[in-house]
mmCIF file of C-alpha atoms in Angstrom:
data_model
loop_
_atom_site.group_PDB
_atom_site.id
_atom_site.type_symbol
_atom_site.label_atom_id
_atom_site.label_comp_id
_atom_site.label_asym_id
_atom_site.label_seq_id
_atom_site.Cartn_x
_atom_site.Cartn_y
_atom_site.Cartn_z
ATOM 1 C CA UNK A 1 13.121 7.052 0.723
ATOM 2 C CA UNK A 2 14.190 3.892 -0.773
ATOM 3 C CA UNK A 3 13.965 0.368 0.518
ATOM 4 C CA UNK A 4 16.106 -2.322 0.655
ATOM 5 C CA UNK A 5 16.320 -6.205 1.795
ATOM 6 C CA UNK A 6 19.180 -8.204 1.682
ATOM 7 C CA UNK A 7 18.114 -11.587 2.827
ATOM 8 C CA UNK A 8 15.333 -11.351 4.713
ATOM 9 C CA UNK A 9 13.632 -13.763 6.897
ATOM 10 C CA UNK A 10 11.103 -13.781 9.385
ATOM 11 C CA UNK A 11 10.029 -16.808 11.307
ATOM 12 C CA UNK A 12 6.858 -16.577 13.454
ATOM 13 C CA UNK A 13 6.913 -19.554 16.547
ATOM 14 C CA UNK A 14 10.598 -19.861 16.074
ATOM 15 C CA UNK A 15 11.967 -22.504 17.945
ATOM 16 C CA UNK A 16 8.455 -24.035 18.626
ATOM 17 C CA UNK A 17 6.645 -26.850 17.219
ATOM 18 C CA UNK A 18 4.575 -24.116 15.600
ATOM 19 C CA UNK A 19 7.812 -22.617 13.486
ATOM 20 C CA UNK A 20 6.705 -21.399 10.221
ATOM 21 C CA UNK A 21 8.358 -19.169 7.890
ATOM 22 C CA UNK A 22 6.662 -16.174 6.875
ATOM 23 C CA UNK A 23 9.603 -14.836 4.723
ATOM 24 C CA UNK A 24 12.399 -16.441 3.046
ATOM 25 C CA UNK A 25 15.644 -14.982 2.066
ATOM 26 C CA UNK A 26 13.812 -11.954 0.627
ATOM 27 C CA UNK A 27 16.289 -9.592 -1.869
ATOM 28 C CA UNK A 28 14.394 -6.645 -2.855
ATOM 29 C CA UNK A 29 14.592 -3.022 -3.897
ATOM 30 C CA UNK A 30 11.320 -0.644 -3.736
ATOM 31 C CA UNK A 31 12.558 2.974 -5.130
ATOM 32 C CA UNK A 32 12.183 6.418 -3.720
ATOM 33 C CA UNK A 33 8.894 7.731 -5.542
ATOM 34 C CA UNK A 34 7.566 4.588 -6.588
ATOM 35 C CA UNK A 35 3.744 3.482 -6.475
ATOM 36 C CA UNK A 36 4.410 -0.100 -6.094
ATOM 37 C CA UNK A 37 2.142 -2.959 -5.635
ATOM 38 C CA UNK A 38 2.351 -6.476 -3.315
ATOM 39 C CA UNK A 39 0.358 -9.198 -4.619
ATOM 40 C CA UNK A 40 0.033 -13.041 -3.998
ATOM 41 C CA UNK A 41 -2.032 -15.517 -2.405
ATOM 42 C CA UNK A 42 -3.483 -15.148 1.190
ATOM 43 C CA UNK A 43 0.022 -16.321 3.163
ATOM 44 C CA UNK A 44 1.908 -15.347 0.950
ATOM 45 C CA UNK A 45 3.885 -13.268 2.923
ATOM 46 C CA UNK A 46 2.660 -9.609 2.425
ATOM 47 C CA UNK A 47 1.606 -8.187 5.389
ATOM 48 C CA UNK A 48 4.113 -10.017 7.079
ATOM 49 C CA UNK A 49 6.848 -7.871 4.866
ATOM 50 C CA UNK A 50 5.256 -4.831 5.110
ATOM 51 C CA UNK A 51 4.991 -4.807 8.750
ATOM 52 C CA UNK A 52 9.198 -5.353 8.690
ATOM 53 C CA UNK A 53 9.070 -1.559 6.791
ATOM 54 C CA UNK A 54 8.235 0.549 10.025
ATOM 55 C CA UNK A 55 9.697 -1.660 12.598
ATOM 56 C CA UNK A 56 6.538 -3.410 13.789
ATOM 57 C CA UNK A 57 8.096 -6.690 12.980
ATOM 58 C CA UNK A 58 11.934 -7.575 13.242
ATOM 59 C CA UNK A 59 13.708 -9.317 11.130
ATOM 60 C CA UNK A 60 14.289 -12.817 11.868
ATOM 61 C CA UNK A 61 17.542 -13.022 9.898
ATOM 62 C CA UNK A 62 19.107 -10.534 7.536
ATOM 63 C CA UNK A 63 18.021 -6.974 7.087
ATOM 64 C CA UNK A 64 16.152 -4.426 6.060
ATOM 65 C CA UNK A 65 17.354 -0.925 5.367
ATOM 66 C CA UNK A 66 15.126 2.080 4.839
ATOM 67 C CA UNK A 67 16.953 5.289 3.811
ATOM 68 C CA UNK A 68 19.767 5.405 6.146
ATOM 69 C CA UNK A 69 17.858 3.204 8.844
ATOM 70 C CA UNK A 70 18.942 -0.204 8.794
ATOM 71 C CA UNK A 71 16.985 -2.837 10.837
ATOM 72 C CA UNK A 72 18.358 -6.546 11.119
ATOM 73 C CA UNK A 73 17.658 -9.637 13.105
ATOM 74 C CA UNK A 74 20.732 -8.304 15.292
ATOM 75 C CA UNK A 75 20.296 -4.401 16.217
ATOM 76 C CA UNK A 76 17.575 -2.293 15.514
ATOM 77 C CA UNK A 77 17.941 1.678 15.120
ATOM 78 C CA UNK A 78 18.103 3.941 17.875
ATOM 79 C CA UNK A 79 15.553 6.293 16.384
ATOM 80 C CA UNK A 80 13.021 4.260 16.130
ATOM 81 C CA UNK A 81 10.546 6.559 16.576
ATOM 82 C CA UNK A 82 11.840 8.499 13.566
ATOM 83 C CA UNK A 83 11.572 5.570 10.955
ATOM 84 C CA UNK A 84 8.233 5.307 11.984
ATOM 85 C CA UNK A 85 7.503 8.792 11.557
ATOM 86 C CA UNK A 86 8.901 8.492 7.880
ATOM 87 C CA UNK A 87 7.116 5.133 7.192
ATOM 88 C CA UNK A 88 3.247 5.469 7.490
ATOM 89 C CA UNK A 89 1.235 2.322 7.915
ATOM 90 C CA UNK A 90 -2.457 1.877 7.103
ATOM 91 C CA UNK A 91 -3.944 -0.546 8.241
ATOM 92 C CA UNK A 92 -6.907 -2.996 6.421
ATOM 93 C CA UNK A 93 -9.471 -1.617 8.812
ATOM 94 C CA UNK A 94 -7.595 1.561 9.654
ATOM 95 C CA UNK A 95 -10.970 2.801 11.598
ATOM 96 C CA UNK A 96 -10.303 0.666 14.160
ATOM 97 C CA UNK A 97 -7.064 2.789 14.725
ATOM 98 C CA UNK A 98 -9.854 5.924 16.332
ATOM 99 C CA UNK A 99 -9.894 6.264 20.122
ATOM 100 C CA UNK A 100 -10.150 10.116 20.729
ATOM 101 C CA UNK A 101 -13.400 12.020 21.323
ATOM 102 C CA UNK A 102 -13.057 14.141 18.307
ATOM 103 C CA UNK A 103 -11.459 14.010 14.871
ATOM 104 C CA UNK A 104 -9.111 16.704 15.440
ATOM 105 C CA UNK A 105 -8.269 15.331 18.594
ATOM 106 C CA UNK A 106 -7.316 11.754 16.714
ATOM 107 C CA UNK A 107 -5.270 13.932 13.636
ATOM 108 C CA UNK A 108 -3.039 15.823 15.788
ATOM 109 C CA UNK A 109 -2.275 12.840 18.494
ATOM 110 C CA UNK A 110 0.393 11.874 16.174
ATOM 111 C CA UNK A 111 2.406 14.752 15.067
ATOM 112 C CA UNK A 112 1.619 16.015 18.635
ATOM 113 C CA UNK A 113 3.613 12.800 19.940
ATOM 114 C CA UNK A 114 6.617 13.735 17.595
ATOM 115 C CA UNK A 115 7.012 16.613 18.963
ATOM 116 C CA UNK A 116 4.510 19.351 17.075
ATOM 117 C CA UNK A 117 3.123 21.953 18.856
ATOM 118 C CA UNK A 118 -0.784 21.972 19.721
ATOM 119 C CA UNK A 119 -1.179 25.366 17.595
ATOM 120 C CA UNK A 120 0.837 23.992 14.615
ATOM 121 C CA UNK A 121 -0.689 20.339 14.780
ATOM 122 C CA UNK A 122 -4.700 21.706 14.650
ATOM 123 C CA UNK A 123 -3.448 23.817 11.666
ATOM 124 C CA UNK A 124 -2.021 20.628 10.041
ATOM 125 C CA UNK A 125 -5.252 18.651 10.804
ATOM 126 C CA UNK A 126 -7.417 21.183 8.273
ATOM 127 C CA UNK A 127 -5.059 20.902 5.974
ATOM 128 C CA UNK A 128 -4.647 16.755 5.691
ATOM 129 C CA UNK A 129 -8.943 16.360 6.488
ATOM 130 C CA UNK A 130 -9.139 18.621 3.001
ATOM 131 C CA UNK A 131 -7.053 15.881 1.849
ATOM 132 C CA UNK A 132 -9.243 13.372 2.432
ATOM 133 C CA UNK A 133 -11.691 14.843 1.116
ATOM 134 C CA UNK A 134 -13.523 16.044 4.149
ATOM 135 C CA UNK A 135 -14.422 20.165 5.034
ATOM 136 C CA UNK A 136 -13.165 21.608 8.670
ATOM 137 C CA UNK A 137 -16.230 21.050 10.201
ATOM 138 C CA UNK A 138 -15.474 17.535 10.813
ATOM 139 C CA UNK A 139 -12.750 18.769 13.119
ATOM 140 C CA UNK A 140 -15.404 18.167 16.288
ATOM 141 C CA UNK A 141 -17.196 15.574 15.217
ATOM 142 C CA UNK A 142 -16.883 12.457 17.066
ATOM 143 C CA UNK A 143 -15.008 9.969 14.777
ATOM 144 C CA UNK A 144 -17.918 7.258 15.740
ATOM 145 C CA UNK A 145 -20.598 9.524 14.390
ATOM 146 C CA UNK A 146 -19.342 8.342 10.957
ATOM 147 C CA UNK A 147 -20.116 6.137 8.747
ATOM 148 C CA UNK A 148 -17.041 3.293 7.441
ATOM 149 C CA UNK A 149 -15.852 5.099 4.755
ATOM 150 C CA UNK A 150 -15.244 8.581 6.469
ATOM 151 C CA UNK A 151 -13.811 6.422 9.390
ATOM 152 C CA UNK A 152 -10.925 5.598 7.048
ATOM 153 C CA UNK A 153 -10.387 8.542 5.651
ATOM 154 C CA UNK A 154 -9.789 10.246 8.803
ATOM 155 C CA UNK A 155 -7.261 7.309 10.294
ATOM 156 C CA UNK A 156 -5.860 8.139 6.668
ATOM 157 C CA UNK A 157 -5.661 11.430 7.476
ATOM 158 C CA UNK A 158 -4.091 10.851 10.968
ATOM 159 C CA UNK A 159 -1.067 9.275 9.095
ATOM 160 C CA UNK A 160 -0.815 11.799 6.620
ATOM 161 C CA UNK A 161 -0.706 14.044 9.714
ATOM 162 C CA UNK A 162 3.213 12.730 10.196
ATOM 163 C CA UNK A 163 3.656 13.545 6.504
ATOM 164 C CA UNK A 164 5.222 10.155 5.837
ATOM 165 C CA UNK A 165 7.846 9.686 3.070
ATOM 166 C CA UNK A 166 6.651 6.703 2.769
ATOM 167 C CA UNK A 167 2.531 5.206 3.032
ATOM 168 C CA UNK A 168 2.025 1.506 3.008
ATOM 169 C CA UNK A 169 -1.056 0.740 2.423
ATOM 170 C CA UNK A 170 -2.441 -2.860 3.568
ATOM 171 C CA UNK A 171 -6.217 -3.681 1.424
ATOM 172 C CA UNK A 172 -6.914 -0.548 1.991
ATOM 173 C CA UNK A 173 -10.048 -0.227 0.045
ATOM 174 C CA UNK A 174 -11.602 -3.899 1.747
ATOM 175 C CA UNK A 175 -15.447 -3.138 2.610
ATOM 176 C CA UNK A 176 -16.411 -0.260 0.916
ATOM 177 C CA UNK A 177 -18.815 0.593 -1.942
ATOM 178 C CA UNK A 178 -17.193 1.292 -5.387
ATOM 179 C CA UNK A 179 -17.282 4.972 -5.058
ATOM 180 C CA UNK A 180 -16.079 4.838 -2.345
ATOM 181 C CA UNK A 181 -12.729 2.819 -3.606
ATOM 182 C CA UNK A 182 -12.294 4.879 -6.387
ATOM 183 C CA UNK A 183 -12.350 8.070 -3.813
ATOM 184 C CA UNK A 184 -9.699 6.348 -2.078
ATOM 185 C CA UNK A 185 -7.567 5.006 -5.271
ATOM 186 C CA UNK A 186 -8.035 8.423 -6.058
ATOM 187 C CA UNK A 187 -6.722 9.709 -3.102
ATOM 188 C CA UNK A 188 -3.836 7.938 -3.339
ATOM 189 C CA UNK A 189 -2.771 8.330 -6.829
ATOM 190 C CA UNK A 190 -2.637 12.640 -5.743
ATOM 191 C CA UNK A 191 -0.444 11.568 -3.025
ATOM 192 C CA UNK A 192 1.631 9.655 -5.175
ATOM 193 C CA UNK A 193 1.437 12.749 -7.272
ATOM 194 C CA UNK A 194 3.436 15.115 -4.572
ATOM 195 C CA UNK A 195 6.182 12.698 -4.380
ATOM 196 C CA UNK A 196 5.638 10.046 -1.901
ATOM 197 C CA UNK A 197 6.476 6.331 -1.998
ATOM 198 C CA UNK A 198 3.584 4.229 -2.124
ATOM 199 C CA UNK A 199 3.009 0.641 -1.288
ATOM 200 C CA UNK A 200 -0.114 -0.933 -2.009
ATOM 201 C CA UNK A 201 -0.889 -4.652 -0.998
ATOM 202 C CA UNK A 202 -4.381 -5.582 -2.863
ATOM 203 C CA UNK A 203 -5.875 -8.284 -4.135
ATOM 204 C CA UNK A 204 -7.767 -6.301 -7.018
ATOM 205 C CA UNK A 205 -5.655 -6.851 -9.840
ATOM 206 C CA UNK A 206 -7.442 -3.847 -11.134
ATOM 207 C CA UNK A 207 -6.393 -1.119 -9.230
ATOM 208 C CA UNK A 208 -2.830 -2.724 -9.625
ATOM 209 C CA UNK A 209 -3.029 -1.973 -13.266
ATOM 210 C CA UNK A 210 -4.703 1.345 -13.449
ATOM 211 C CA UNK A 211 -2.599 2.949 -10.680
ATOM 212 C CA UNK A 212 0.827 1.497 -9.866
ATOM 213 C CA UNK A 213 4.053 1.671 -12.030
ATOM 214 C CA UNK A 214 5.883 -1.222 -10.132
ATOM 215 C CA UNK A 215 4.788 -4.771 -8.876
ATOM 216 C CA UNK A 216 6.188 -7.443 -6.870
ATOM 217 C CA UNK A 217 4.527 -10.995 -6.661
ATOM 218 C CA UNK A 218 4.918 -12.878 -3.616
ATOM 219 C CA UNK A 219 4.747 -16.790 -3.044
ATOM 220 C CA UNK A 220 5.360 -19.251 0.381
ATOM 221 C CA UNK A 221 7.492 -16.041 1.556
ATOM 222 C CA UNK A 222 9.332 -15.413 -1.311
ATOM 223 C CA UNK A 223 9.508 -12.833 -3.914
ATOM 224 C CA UNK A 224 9.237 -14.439 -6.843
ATOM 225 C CA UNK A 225 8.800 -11.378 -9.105
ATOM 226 C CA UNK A 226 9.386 -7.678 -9.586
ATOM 227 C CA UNK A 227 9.389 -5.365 -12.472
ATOM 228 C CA UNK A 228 7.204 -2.983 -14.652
ATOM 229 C CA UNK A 229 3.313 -3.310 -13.935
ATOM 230 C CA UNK A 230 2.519 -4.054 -18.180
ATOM 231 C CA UNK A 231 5.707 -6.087 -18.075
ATOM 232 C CA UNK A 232 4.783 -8.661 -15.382
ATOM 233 C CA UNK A 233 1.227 -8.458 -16.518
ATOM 234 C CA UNK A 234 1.928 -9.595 -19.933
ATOM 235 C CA UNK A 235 2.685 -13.279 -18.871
ATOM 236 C CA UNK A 236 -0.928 -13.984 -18.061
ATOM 237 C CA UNK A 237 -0.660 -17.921 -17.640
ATOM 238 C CA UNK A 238 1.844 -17.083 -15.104
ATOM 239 C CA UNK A 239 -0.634 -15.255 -12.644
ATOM 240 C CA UNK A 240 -3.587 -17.708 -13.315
ATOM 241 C CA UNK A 241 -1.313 -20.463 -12.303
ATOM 242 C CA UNK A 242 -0.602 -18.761 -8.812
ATOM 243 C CA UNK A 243 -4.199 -18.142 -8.280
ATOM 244 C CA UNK A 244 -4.276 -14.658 -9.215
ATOM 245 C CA UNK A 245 -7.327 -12.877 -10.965
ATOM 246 C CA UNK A 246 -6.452 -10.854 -13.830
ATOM 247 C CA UNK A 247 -8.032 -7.721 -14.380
ATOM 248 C CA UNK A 248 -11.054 -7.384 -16.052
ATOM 249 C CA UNK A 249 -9.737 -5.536 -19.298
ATOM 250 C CA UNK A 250 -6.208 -8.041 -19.274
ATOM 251 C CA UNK A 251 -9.329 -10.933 -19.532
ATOM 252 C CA UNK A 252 -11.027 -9.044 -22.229
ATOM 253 C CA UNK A 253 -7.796 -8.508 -24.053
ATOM 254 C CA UNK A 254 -7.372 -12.138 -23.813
ATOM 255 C CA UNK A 255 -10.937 -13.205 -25.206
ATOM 256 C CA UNK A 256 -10.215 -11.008 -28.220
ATOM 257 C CA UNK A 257 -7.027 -12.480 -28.856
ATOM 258 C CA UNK A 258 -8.342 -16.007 -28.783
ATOM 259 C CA UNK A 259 -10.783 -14.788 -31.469
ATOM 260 C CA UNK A 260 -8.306 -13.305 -33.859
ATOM 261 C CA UNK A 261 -7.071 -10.258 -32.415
ATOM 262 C CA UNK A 262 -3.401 -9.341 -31.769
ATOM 263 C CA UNK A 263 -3.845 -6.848 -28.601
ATOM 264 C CA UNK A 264 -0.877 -5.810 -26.418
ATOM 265 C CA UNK A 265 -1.847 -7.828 -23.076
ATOM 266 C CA UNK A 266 -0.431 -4.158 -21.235
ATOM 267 C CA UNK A 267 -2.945 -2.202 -22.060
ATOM 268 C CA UNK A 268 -4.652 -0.765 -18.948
ATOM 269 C CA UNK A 269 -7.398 1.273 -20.227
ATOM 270 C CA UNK A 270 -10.662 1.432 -21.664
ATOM 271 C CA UNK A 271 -9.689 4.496 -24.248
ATOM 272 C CA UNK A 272 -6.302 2.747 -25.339
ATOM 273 C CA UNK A 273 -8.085 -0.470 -25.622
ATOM 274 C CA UNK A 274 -10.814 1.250 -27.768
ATOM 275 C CA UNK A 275 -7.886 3.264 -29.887
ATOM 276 C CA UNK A 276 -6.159 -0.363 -30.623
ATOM 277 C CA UNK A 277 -9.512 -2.277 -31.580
ATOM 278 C CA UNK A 278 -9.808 0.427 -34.158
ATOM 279 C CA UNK A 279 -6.732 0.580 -35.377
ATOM 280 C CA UNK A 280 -7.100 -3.638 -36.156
ATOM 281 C CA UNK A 281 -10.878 -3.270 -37.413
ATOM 282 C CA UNK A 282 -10.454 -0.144 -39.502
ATOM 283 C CA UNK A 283 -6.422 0.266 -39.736
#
C-alpha cells in the first residue's frame, strides 16, 4: 500500500490562542514495500504525521490518501475501520496497549473485532507470538507477568494479528536493553522481508542506517527531505546542523577522512568499512 500527501496540514488548538501548527503543507510519497525512516528534532512533526496514516488524526487541510482510501480535512472514508485494519500502529510504549487477562486473549481481540472467528483468531495468535519470538505457552500467561520487553512484543504481536499492509512504528525500541533492540530491529527487518511497508520514526541514527532503504527528515512540520538512506546521509553537515546525531560508523568515517582518508560517507557497515580501509592502506 502506498502513501500519499498532497498538502497536508494539521493544526492542533485551531482557532485558539493556543493554535500551533504541527504540519505544514506536507507533499510526500512513502512506496508500497518500503522500510522507510522519520527523523527530526523532538516537534518536529513525526508522530503528529504518522498518526494522520490510520485515521487517528484528521487532516487539518489537504489530504492524505492511503491505497485507495483518501482522508482530507473535508470527508473521511466510510470504511474506516478497514484502513485501520491495513495500517498497523505501534505505539512508543506499546505495553501500555494490554488490558486482557491473558496473552491470547489480548492477540485475538483484534482480528476477533474485524470480524475473525474465535477458532481461526487463537490459531493466528500461535502463529504471530512465534513471530515475536515467543513459544505457545505464553498463550495463558497473564500479559503483566512479563517483563518490558516481552510486553512489547506481544502488543507487537497483537498488531501483527490484523496482518497490516502497513506497520508504523513510533520509537519503538525506547527503554530496552541492547539485545533487546536488536531482537526487535531484527524483528522488523523479517517483516519487512515478507513484503510489508514499514515506517520507522527513531531517533537512533543507527538503526536508520543499518535497516531502512528510504528516509525522510522532518523540520517545524515540514518535510524538508526524502530520498535514498546513503544518499541523504552523505551530506553530514546538513544533519549536525538540525541537531541530528550521526551514526557511530558515519562519525568514524568522518574522523578518518579528516586524517587523510577518502571513505564513501554511505557506508553502513563494519565489514564494508573494513573492506574499504584495506583497499586505501594496502590497495
Amino acid at each position: 500500500m502506498s502513501i500519499t500527501c498532497k498538502n497536508l496540514s494539521h493544526i492542533y488548538g485551531e482557532k485558539t490562542p493556543f493554535e500551533y501548527y504541527a504540519l505544514k503543507n506536507v507533499n510526500l510519497d512513502i512506496q508500497e514495500g518500503s522500510f522507510t525512516a522519520i527523523i527530526g528534532q523532538t516537534g518536529s512533526g513525526k508522530s503528529t504525521f504518522i498518526q494522520h496514516i490510520n485515521a487517528l488524526l484528521l487532516p487539518t487541510d489537504g489530504q492524505i490518501t492511503i491505497d485507495k482510501y483518501t482522508i482530507s480535512s473535508k470527508e473521511k472514508p466510510e470504511k474506516l475501520k478497514q484502513l485501520r485494519k491495513k495500517s498497523g500502529l505501534v505505539f512508543q510504549f506499546p505495553e501500555y496497549q494490554l488490558f486482557e487477562e491473558t496473552i491470547e486473549k489480548d492477540i485475538i481481540f483484534g482480528p476477533m473485532n474485524f470480524g475473525t472467528s474465535e477458532e481461526e483468531a487463537k490459531e493466528i495468535a500461535k502463529k504471530v507470538i512465534k513471530m515475536v519470538g515467543l513459544d505457545e505457552t505464553y498463550l495463558q500467561k497473564s500479559p503483566f507477568d512479563l517483563s518490558g520487553g516481552q510486553k512489547r512484543r506481544i502488543a507487537i504481536a497483537g498488531i501483527l494479528a490484523m496482518d497490516p499492509d502497513i506497520l508504523v512504528l513510533d520509537e519503538p525500541t525506547a527503554g530496552l536493553d541492547p539485545q533487546g533492540i536488536r531482537e526487535m530491529m531484527d524483528l522488523f527487518k523479517s517483516i519487512h522481508q515478507l513484503g510489508k511497508t514499514v515506517i520507522l520514526v527513531t531517533h537512533d541514527m543507527n538503526h536508520v542506517l543499518e535497516y531502512c532503504n528510504e528516509v525522510i527528515v522532518m523540520n517545524e512540520g515540514c518535510v524538508e527531505r526524502k530520498g535514498k538512506v546513503k544518499d541523504v546521509f552523505k551530506d553530514s553537515d546538513y544533519l549536525l546542523n538540525l541537531g541530528i546525531d550521526l551514526p557511530l560508523i558515519t562519525n568514524m568515517i568522518i574522523v578518518l577522512n579528516k586524517k587523510g582518508f577518502q571513505l564513501d560517507t554511505s557506508i553502513n557497515n563494519i565489514d564494508d568499512l573494513v573492506e574499504a580501509l584495506g583497499g586505501e592502506l594496502y590497495g
